[in-house]
Tab-separated table of C-alpha atoms and ligand atoms in Angstrom:
chain	number	residue	atom	x	y	z
A	164	UNK	CA	12.106	-30.118	13.947
A	165	UNK	CA	13.300	-26.636	12.836
A	166	UNK	CA	12.625	-25.036	9.683
A	167	UNK	CA	14.793	-22.724	7.582
A	168	UNK	CA	13.098	-20.518	4.555
A	169	UNK	CA	14.706	-18.982	1.568
A	170	UNK	CA	12.761	-17.055	-0.950
A	171	UNK	CA	13.977	-17.261	-4.490
A	172	UNK	CA	12.100	-14.710	-6.650
A	173	UNK	CA	13.547	-11.681	-8.277
A	174	UNK	CA	12.121	-8.056	-8.858
A	175	UNK	CA	10.633	-6.458	-11.938
A	176	UNK	CA	12.902	-3.556	-12.899
A	177	UNK	CA	14.566	-2.134	-15.857
A	178	UNK	CA	17.154	0.128	-13.828
A	179	UNK	CA	20.661	-0.366	-15.088
A	180	UNK	CA	22.630	-3.135	-12.974
A	181	UNK	CA	26.040	-1.980	-11.480
A	182	UNK	CA	27.109	-5.361	-10.652
A	183	UNK	CA	29.740	-7.076	-13.240
A	184	UNK	CA	27.318	-10.098	-13.663
A	185	UNK	CA	23.873	-9.768	-15.155
A	186	UNK	CA	20.429	-11.134	-15.123
A	187	UNK	CA	19.897	-13.361	-18.237
A	188	UNK	CA	16.052	-12.366	-18.310
A	189	UNK	CA	15.466	-8.787	-19.397
A	190	UNK	CA	13.375	-6.747	-17.102
A	191	UNK	CA	14.029	-8.953	-14.086
A	192	UNK	CA	16.667	-8.560	-11.556
A	193	UNK	CA	17.749	-9.746	-7.938
A	194	UNK	CA	17.602	-6.324	-6.308
A	195	UNK	CA	16.162	-7.794	-3.107
A	196	UNK	CA	18.699	-10.329	-2.310
A	197	UNK	CA	16.777	-13.372	-2.698
A	198	UNK	CA	19.621	-14.992	-4.622
A	199	UNK	CA	21.647	-14.441	-1.731
A	200	UNK	CA	18.984	-15.864	0.668
A	201	UNK	CA	18.873	-19.141	-1.589
A	202	UNK	CA	22.669	-19.240	-1.531
A	203	UNK	CA	22.947	-18.985	2.149
A	204	UNK	CA	20.048	-21.948	2.446
A	205	UNK	CA	22.258	-23.933	0.151
A	206	UNK	CA	25.203	-23.378	2.363
A	207	UNK	CA	23.137	-24.415	5.347
A	208	UNK	CA	21.993	-27.631	3.475
A	209	UNK	CA	25.599	-28.578	2.708
A	210	UNK	CA	26.900	-28.086	6.308
A	211	UNK	CA	24.165	-30.130	7.795
A	212	UNK	CA	24.304	-32.861	5.123
A	213	UNK	CA	27.996	-33.188	5.982
A	214	UNK	CA	27.092	-34.046	9.738
A	215	UNK	CA	23.627	-35.293	9.203
A	216	UNK	CA	24.189	-38.397	11.493
A	217	UNK	CA	25.064	-36.282	14.331
A	218	UNK	CA	22.336	-33.826	14.122
A	219	UNK	CA	19.941	-34.140	17.096
A	220	UNK	CA	16.563	-33.410	15.192
A	221	UNK	CA	15.206	-32.622	11.729
A	222	UNK	CA	16.013	-29.496	9.564
A	223	UNK	CA	13.330	-28.720	7.029
A	224	UNK	CA	14.554	-26.409	4.186
A	225	UNK	CA	11.876	-24.287	2.446
A	226	UNK	CA	12.688	-22.629	-0.943
A	227	UNK	CA	9.763	-20.395	-1.673
A	228	UNK	CA	8.705	-18.563	-4.821
A	229	UNK	CA	6.634	-15.276	-4.991
A	230	UNK	CA	7.532	-13.430	-2.179
A	231	UNK	CA	7.347	-10.195	-3.857
A	232	UNK	CA	3.762	-10.365	-5.213
A	233	UNK	CA	2.443	-9.267	-1.925
A	234	UNK	CA	0.995	-5.828	-1.797
A	235	UNK	CA	-0.213	-4.264	-5.220
A	236	UNK	CA	-3.262	-2.116	-5.960
A	237	UNK	CA	-4.959	-4.671	-8.198
A	238	UNK	CA	-4.644	-7.174	-5.189
A	239	UNK	CA	-5.893	-4.627	-2.854
A	240	UNK	CA	-9.042	-3.996	-5.155
A	241	UNK	CA	-9.716	-7.649	-5.613
A	242	UNK	CA	-9.499	-8.226	-1.923
A	243	UNK	CA	-6.989	-11.068	-2.752
A	244	UNK	CA	-3.868	-9.642	-0.844
A	245	UNK	CA	-2.801	-11.871	2.095
A	246	UNK	CA	-4.958	-14.706	0.770
A	247	UNK	CA	-3.905	-15.483	-2.872
A	248	UNK	CA	-0.941	-13.612	-3.852
A	249	UNK	CA	1.870	-14.472	-1.795
A	250	UNK	CA	4.267	-17.502	-2.165
A	251	UNK	CA	4.346	-18.183	1.722
A	252	UNK	CA	0.576	-18.829	1.859
A	253	UNK	CA	0.911	-20.974	-1.311
A	254	UNK	CA	3.573	-23.132	0.448
A	255	UNK	CA	1.800	-23.344	3.778
A	256	UNK	CA	-1.479	-24.539	2.060
A	257	UNK	CA	0.613	-27.209	0.413
A	258	UNK	CA	1.704	-28.273	3.462
A	259	UNK	CA	5.135	-26.788	4.060
A	260	UNK	CA	4.519	-26.619	7.778
A	261	UNK	CA	3.034	-30.154	8.131
A	262	UNK	CA	4.680	-33.625	8.269
A	263	UNK	CA	7.019	-32.800	10.164
A	264	UNK	CA	5.695	-29.862	11.833
A	265	UNK	CA	8.523	-27.342	12.966
A	266	UNK	CA	8.724	-26.059	16.421
A	267	UNK	CA	10.590	-22.952	15.123
A	268	UNK	CA	11.288	-21.339	11.657
A	269	UNK	CA	14.268	-19.080	10.922
A	270	UNK	CA	15.112	-16.905	7.770
A	271	UNK	CA	17.239	-14.177	6.761
A	272	UNK	CA	16.949	-10.981	4.743
A	273	UNK	CA	19.718	-8.951	3.057
A	274	UNK	CA	20.083	-5.463	4.699
A	275	UNK	CA	22.235	-2.413	4.380
A	276	UNK	CA	24.320	-3.452	7.429
A	277	UNK	CA	27.907	-4.273	6.967
A	278	UNK	CA	29.278	-7.579	5.885
A	279	UNK	CA	29.714	-9.612	9.081
A	280	UNK	CA	26.850	-8.027	10.754
A	281	UNK	CA	23.616	-9.862	11.459
A	282	UNK	CA	20.657	-8.042	13.223
A	283	UNK	CA	17.750	-9.519	15.047
A	284	UNK	CA	14.836	-7.303	16.193
A	285	UNK	CA	12.627	-8.866	19.056
A	286	UNK	CA	8.865	-8.121	18.167
A	287	UNK	CA	7.889	-6.222	15.169
A	288	UNK	CA	10.601	-6.107	12.558
A	289	UNK	CA	8.543	-5.258	9.431
A	290	UNK	CA	5.228	-3.854	9.199
A	291	UNK	CA	2.419	-5.680	7.602
A	292	UNK	CA	-0.535	-4.021	5.835
A	293	UNK	CA	-4.107	-2.817	6.496
A	294	UNK	CA	-6.233	-2.399	3.366
A	295	UNK	CA	-8.394	0.716	2.719
A	296	UNK	CA	-10.852	0.636	-0.027
A	297	UNK	CA	-13.114	3.694	-0.500
A	298	UNK	CA	-16.279	3.673	-2.662
A	299	UNK	CA	-18.025	6.941	-3.836
A	300	UNK	CA	-21.428	7.232	-4.878
A	301	UNK	CA	-24.449	9.830	-5.253
A	302	UNK	CA	-25.112	12.745	-7.685
A	303	UNK	CA	-22.425	15.169	-6.441
A	304	UNK	CA	-18.922	15.497	-7.741
A	305	UNK	CA	-17.359	12.125	-6.963
A	306	UNK	CA	-14.062	12.680	-8.717
A	307	UNK	CA	-13.687	15.777	-6.606
A	308	UNK	CA	-14.359	13.969	-3.321
A	309	UNK	CA	-11.978	11.089	-4.307
A	310	UNK	CA	-9.286	13.669	-5.057
A	311	UNK	CA	-9.783	15.163	-1.605
A	312	UNK	CA	-9.769	11.930	0.045
A	313	UNK	CA	-6.677	10.670	-1.822
A	314	UNK	CA	-4.697	13.771	-0.912
A	315	UNK	CA	-5.525	13.818	2.697
A	316	UNK	CA	-4.774	10.152	3.089
A	317	UNK	CA	-1.640	10.597	1.281
A	318	UNK	CA	-0.587	13.325	3.842
A	319	UNK	CA	-1.039	11.211	6.957
A	320	UNK	CA	2.430	10.151	7.031
A	321	UNK	CA	4.118	10.303	10.446
A	322	UNK	CA	7.267	8.426	9.070
A	323	UNK	CA	10.711	10.013	9.232
A	324	UNK	CA	12.749	10.511	5.981
A	325	UNK	CA	12.949	7.024	3.991
A	326	UNK	CA	16.582	7.136	4.283
A	327	UNK	CA	16.491	6.532	7.938
A	328	UNK	CA	15.841	2.778	7.203
A	329	UNK	CA	16.172	1.322	10.491
A	330	UNK	CA	13.548	3.250	12.365
A	331	UNK	CA	13.310	3.363	16.291
A	332	UNK	CA	10.467	1.661	18.099
A	333	UNK	CA	8.567	4.740	18.131
A	334	UNK	CA	4.810	4.896	16.765
A	335	UNK	CA	5.111	5.670	13.033
A	336	UNK	CA	2.709	4.818	10.128
A	337	UNK	CA	2.163	5.836	6.627
A	338	UNK	CA	-0.660	5.547	4.312
A	339	UNK	CA	0.369	4.356	0.964
A	340	UNK	CA	-2.030	5.420	-1.878
A	341	UNK	CA	-0.627	3.226	-4.631
A	342	UNK	CA	-2.256	5.027	-7.884
A	343	UNK	CA	-4.926	6.952	-6.246
A	344	UNK	CA	-8.134	6.954	-8.183
A	345	UNK	CA	-9.350	3.928	-9.928
A	346	UNK	CA	-12.260	2.941	-12.165
A	347	UNK	CA	-12.888	-0.656	-11.221
A	348	UNK	CA	-13.602	-3.274	-13.754
A	349	UNK	CA	-15.971	-4.792	-11.375
A	350	UNK	CA	-17.692	-1.522	-10.647
A	351	UNK	CA	-17.633	0.160	-14.130
A	352	UNK	CA	-17.598	3.779	-13.748
A	353	UNK	CA	-17.833	3.909	-9.869
A	354	UNK	CA	-15.023	5.972	-8.233
A	355	UNK	CA	-13.166	3.708	-6.059
A	356	UNK	CA	-9.786	4.512	-4.150
A	357	UNK	CA	-7.384	1.897	-2.659
A	358	UNK	CA	-4.616	2.333	-0.203
A	359	UNK	CA	-2.671	0.289	2.184
A	360	UNK	CA	-1.478	1.255	5.608
A	361	UNK	CA	1.752	0.076	7.346
A	362	UNK	CA	2.771	0.931	10.813
A	363	UNK	CA	5.426	0.176	13.195
A	364	UNK	CA	3.328	-0.403	16.344
A	365	UNK	CA	-0.312	-1.358	17.122
A	366	UNK	CA	-0.796	2.011	18.381
A	367	UNK	CA	0.347	3.407	14.930
A	368	UNK	CA	-2.225	1.157	13.347
A	369	UNK	CA	-4.980	2.443	15.435
A	370	UNK	CA	-4.064	5.909	14.854
A	371	UNK	CA	-3.875	5.574	11.191
A	372	UNK	CA	-7.193	3.704	11.102
A	373	UNK	CA	-9.100	6.748	13.198
A	374	UNK	CA	-7.462	9.371	10.926
A	375	UNK	CA	-8.569	7.723	7.812
A	376	UNK	CA	-12.161	7.148	9.117
A	377	UNK	CA	-12.035	10.847	10.035
A	378	UNK	CA	-11.000	11.809	6.460
A	379	UNK	CA	-13.483	9.642	4.825
A	380	UNK	CA	-16.479	10.875	7.114
A	381	UNK	CA	-15.599	14.604	6.519
A	382	UNK	CA	-14.572	14.859	2.909
A	383	UNK	CA	-16.955	17.985	2.636
A	384	UNK	CA	-18.178	17.355	-0.944
A	385	UNK	CA	-21.857	17.816	-1.363
A	386	UNK	CA	-23.909	14.849	-2.173
A	387	UNK	CA	-21.263	12.287	-2.223
A	388	UNK	CA	-21.442	9.254	0.018
A	389	UNK	CA	-18.105	7.832	0.769
A	390	UNK	CA	-18.205	4.315	2.020
A	391	UNK	CA	-14.891	3.019	3.817
A	392	UNK	CA	-14.157	-0.702	3.828
A	393	UNK	CA	-11.087	-1.072	6.206
A	394	UNK	CA	-9.485	-4.439	6.651
A	395	UNK	CA	-6.909	-4.806	9.490
A	396	UNK	CA	-3.615	-6.648	8.825
A	397	UNK	CA	-4.508	-8.353	5.538
A	398	UNK	CA	-0.741	-8.822	5.476
A	399	UNK	CA	0.603	-9.641	9.033
A	400	UNK	CA	3.508	-7.892	10.592
A	401	UNK	CA	6.902	-9.765	10.681
A	402	UNK	CA	6.913	-10.240	14.371
A	403	UNK	CA	9.869	-11.985	15.640
A	404	UNK	CA	9.792	-14.350	18.707
A	405	UNK	CA	11.635	-12.453	21.395
A	406	UNK	CA	12.867	-15.752	23.231
A	407	UNK	CA	14.213	-17.062	19.934
A	408	UNK	CA	15.991	-13.761	19.378
A	409	UNK	CA	17.759	-13.981	22.652
A	410	UNK	CA	18.564	-17.532	22.137
A	411	UNK	CA	20.219	-16.807	18.766
A	412	UNK	CA	22.650	-14.035	20.270
A	413	UNK	CA	25.314	-16.430	21.454
A	414	UNK	CA	25.467	-18.576	18.226
A	415	UNK	CA	25.494	-15.495	16.230
A	416	UNK	CA	28.395	-14.072	18.361
A	417	UNK	CA	30.433	-17.313	18.024
A	418	UNK	CA	30.379	-17.010	14.308
A	419	UNK	CA	30.472	-13.211	13.835
A	420	UNK	CA	32.435	-12.079	16.924
A	421	UNK	CA	31.024	-9.641	19.833
A	422	UNK	CA	30.419	-6.757	17.584
A	423	UNK	CA	28.768	-8.645	14.509
A	424	UNK	CA	25.388	-9.682	16.361
A	425	UNK	CA	23.028	-6.538	16.536
A	426	UNK	CA	20.295	-7.595	18.973
A	427	UNK	CA	17.527	-4.861	19.431
A	428	UNK	CA	16.181	-2.020	17.070
A	429	UNK	CA	12.650	-1.444	16.035
A	430	UNK	CA	10.411	-1.889	13.020
A	431	UNK	CA	10.837	-0.790	9.576
A	432	UNK	CA	7.487	0.541	8.613
A	433	UNK	CA	8.159	0.828	4.872
A	434	UNK	CA	8.343	-2.865	3.890
A	435	UNK	CA	6.598	-6.030	4.355
A	436	UNK	CA	7.720	-9.808	4.116
A	437	UNK	CA	5.443	-12.624	3.794
A	438	UNK	CA	7.607	-14.751	6.206
A	439	UNK	CA	4.934	-13.286	8.550
A	440	UNK	CA	2.511	-15.821	7.423
A	441	UNK	CA	4.898	-18.765	8.700
A	442	UNK	CA	5.409	-16.679	11.940
A	443	UNK	CA	1.539	-16.635	12.450
A	444	UNK	CA	1.750	-20.283	12.676
A	445	UNK	CA	5.338	-21.125	14.097
A	446	UNK	CA	7.503	-18.872	16.355
A	447	UNK	CA	10.282	-17.656	14.232
A	448	UNK	CA	12.843	-14.967	13.321
A	449	UNK	CA	13.690	-13.214	10.286
A	450	UNK	CA	17.276	-11.951	10.734
A	451	UNK	CA	18.885	-9.035	8.814
A	452	UNK	CA	21.889	-10.178	6.987
A	453	UNK	CA	24.583	-7.419	6.285
A	454	UNK	CA	25.619	-7.365	2.759
A	455	UNK	CA	26.953	-3.774	2.402
A	456	UNK	CA	30.728	-3.291	1.793
A	457	UNK	CA	31.159	0.593	1.395
A	458	UNK	CA	34.863	0.625	0.340
A	459	UNK	CA	33.763	-1.586	-2.837
A	460	UNK	CA	30.663	0.638	-3.538
A	461	UNK	CA	28.496	-2.105	-2.519
A	462	UNK	CA	25.382	-0.945	-0.738
A	463	UNK	CA	22.605	-3.481	-0.122
A	464	UNK	CA	19.270	-1.401	0.378
A	465	UNK	CA	16.567	-3.907	-0.907
A	466	UNK	CA	14.753	-2.734	-3.934
A	467	UNK	CA	17.092	0.355	-4.433
A	468	UNK	CA	18.253	0.566	-8.209
A	469	UNK	CA	21.705	0.404	-6.781
A	470	UNK	CA	21.320	-2.629	-4.860
A	471	UNK	CA	24.274	-4.996	-4.767
A	472	UNK	CA	25.115	-7.807	-2.129
A	473	UNK	CA	28.717	-8.473	-1.040
A	474	UNK	CA	29.413	-12.196	-1.863
A	475	UNK	CA	31.529	-12.650	1.478
A	476	UNK	CA	28.297	-12.342	3.259
A	477	UNK	CA	27.074	-15.567	1.733
A	478	UNK	CA	29.219	-18.083	3.682
A	479	UNK	CA	29.055	-15.911	6.959
A	480	UNK	CA	25.298	-16.005	6.580
A	481	UNK	CA	25.340	-19.804	6.045
A	482	UNK	CA	27.618	-20.416	9.076
A	483	UNK	CA	25.682	-18.064	11.193
A	484	UNK	CA	22.395	-19.615	10.332
A	485	UNK	CA	23.806	-23.088	10.667
A	486	UNK	CA	24.855	-22.393	14.092
A	487	UNK	CA	21.531	-20.818	15.127
A	488	UNK	CA	19.633	-23.782	13.795
A	489	UNK	CA	21.957	-26.360	15.421
A	490	UNK	CA	21.814	-24.525	18.783
A	491	UNK	CA	18.163	-24.712	18.501
A	492	UNK	CA	18.095	-28.481	17.908
A	493	UNK	CA	20.691	-29.035	20.597
A	494	UNK	CA	18.987	-27.173	23.208
A	495	UNK	CA	15.511	-28.760	22.617
A	496	UNK	CA	16.887	-32.196	22.168
A	497	UNK	CA	15.804	-34.778	24.559
B	112	LIG	ZN1	13.013	-9.395	-0.331
């Protein structure tokens, strides 16, 4: 049994849409390419249905809502991120990986590669998130302490410029302080500061954690006690199974040609993806599906206001994924 997952949700944005077609829901638009993911999965479904009697196994197709509702400050404060907010966990809780239980799971995410290219990173491909909550108490200037801590945490980035989307495997991390100081409903006027940390390696997470502990311990404002609540990997890393990546190379090349399959690369530490929750339970791969076509002005950087996806990437993606899935089933058939 093998599973294929497509996420279906859009993004809240009011940026003008450069595409010749429009979202019919004001304030919501597909700038993360989940409409492409859904179309690719439907293509896979069509291909498998056409030859269903010859398939040596079972394909489970998962169409998942609410991928985008992962990391936000309110979830961070409430401590619900990673446990309540994401569609992946809701699907898993409702039995998406039971009866039948898949031996592997695959998916694509659109990426600013060219149409005709599919990338596969062995190991960490997207960062998860550590949660940082700092509570300040005491008779001293708590607001000042919060501002000091916030500024120091925000300056801890070791990330290269954000345009360098496909980072190397080098140790990088960033502490993302979403809105800084917060007066929490639960804690009244207490000064509470929330942030999340992403890193491209285990070493990066450890360094970020140590640096934040140091900042909180040594804020230097008199009569203010700062209490740090640090939770590791409340959202897991997207961690691709290296053997499955290697096994996918040949089927990808058979569809995309020798230059179309980009096997390798490292983690992108700016974004997360709740596909990671499936990968915690079942080995899997999240592939990068190239959707950019520079000569038509189509550049598919997810969540960018100018995001567009080349429609030609859809049948290519469906063929590439069908081949990967079929090859997996054939090589594991008894
Ligand atoms: Zn997405």
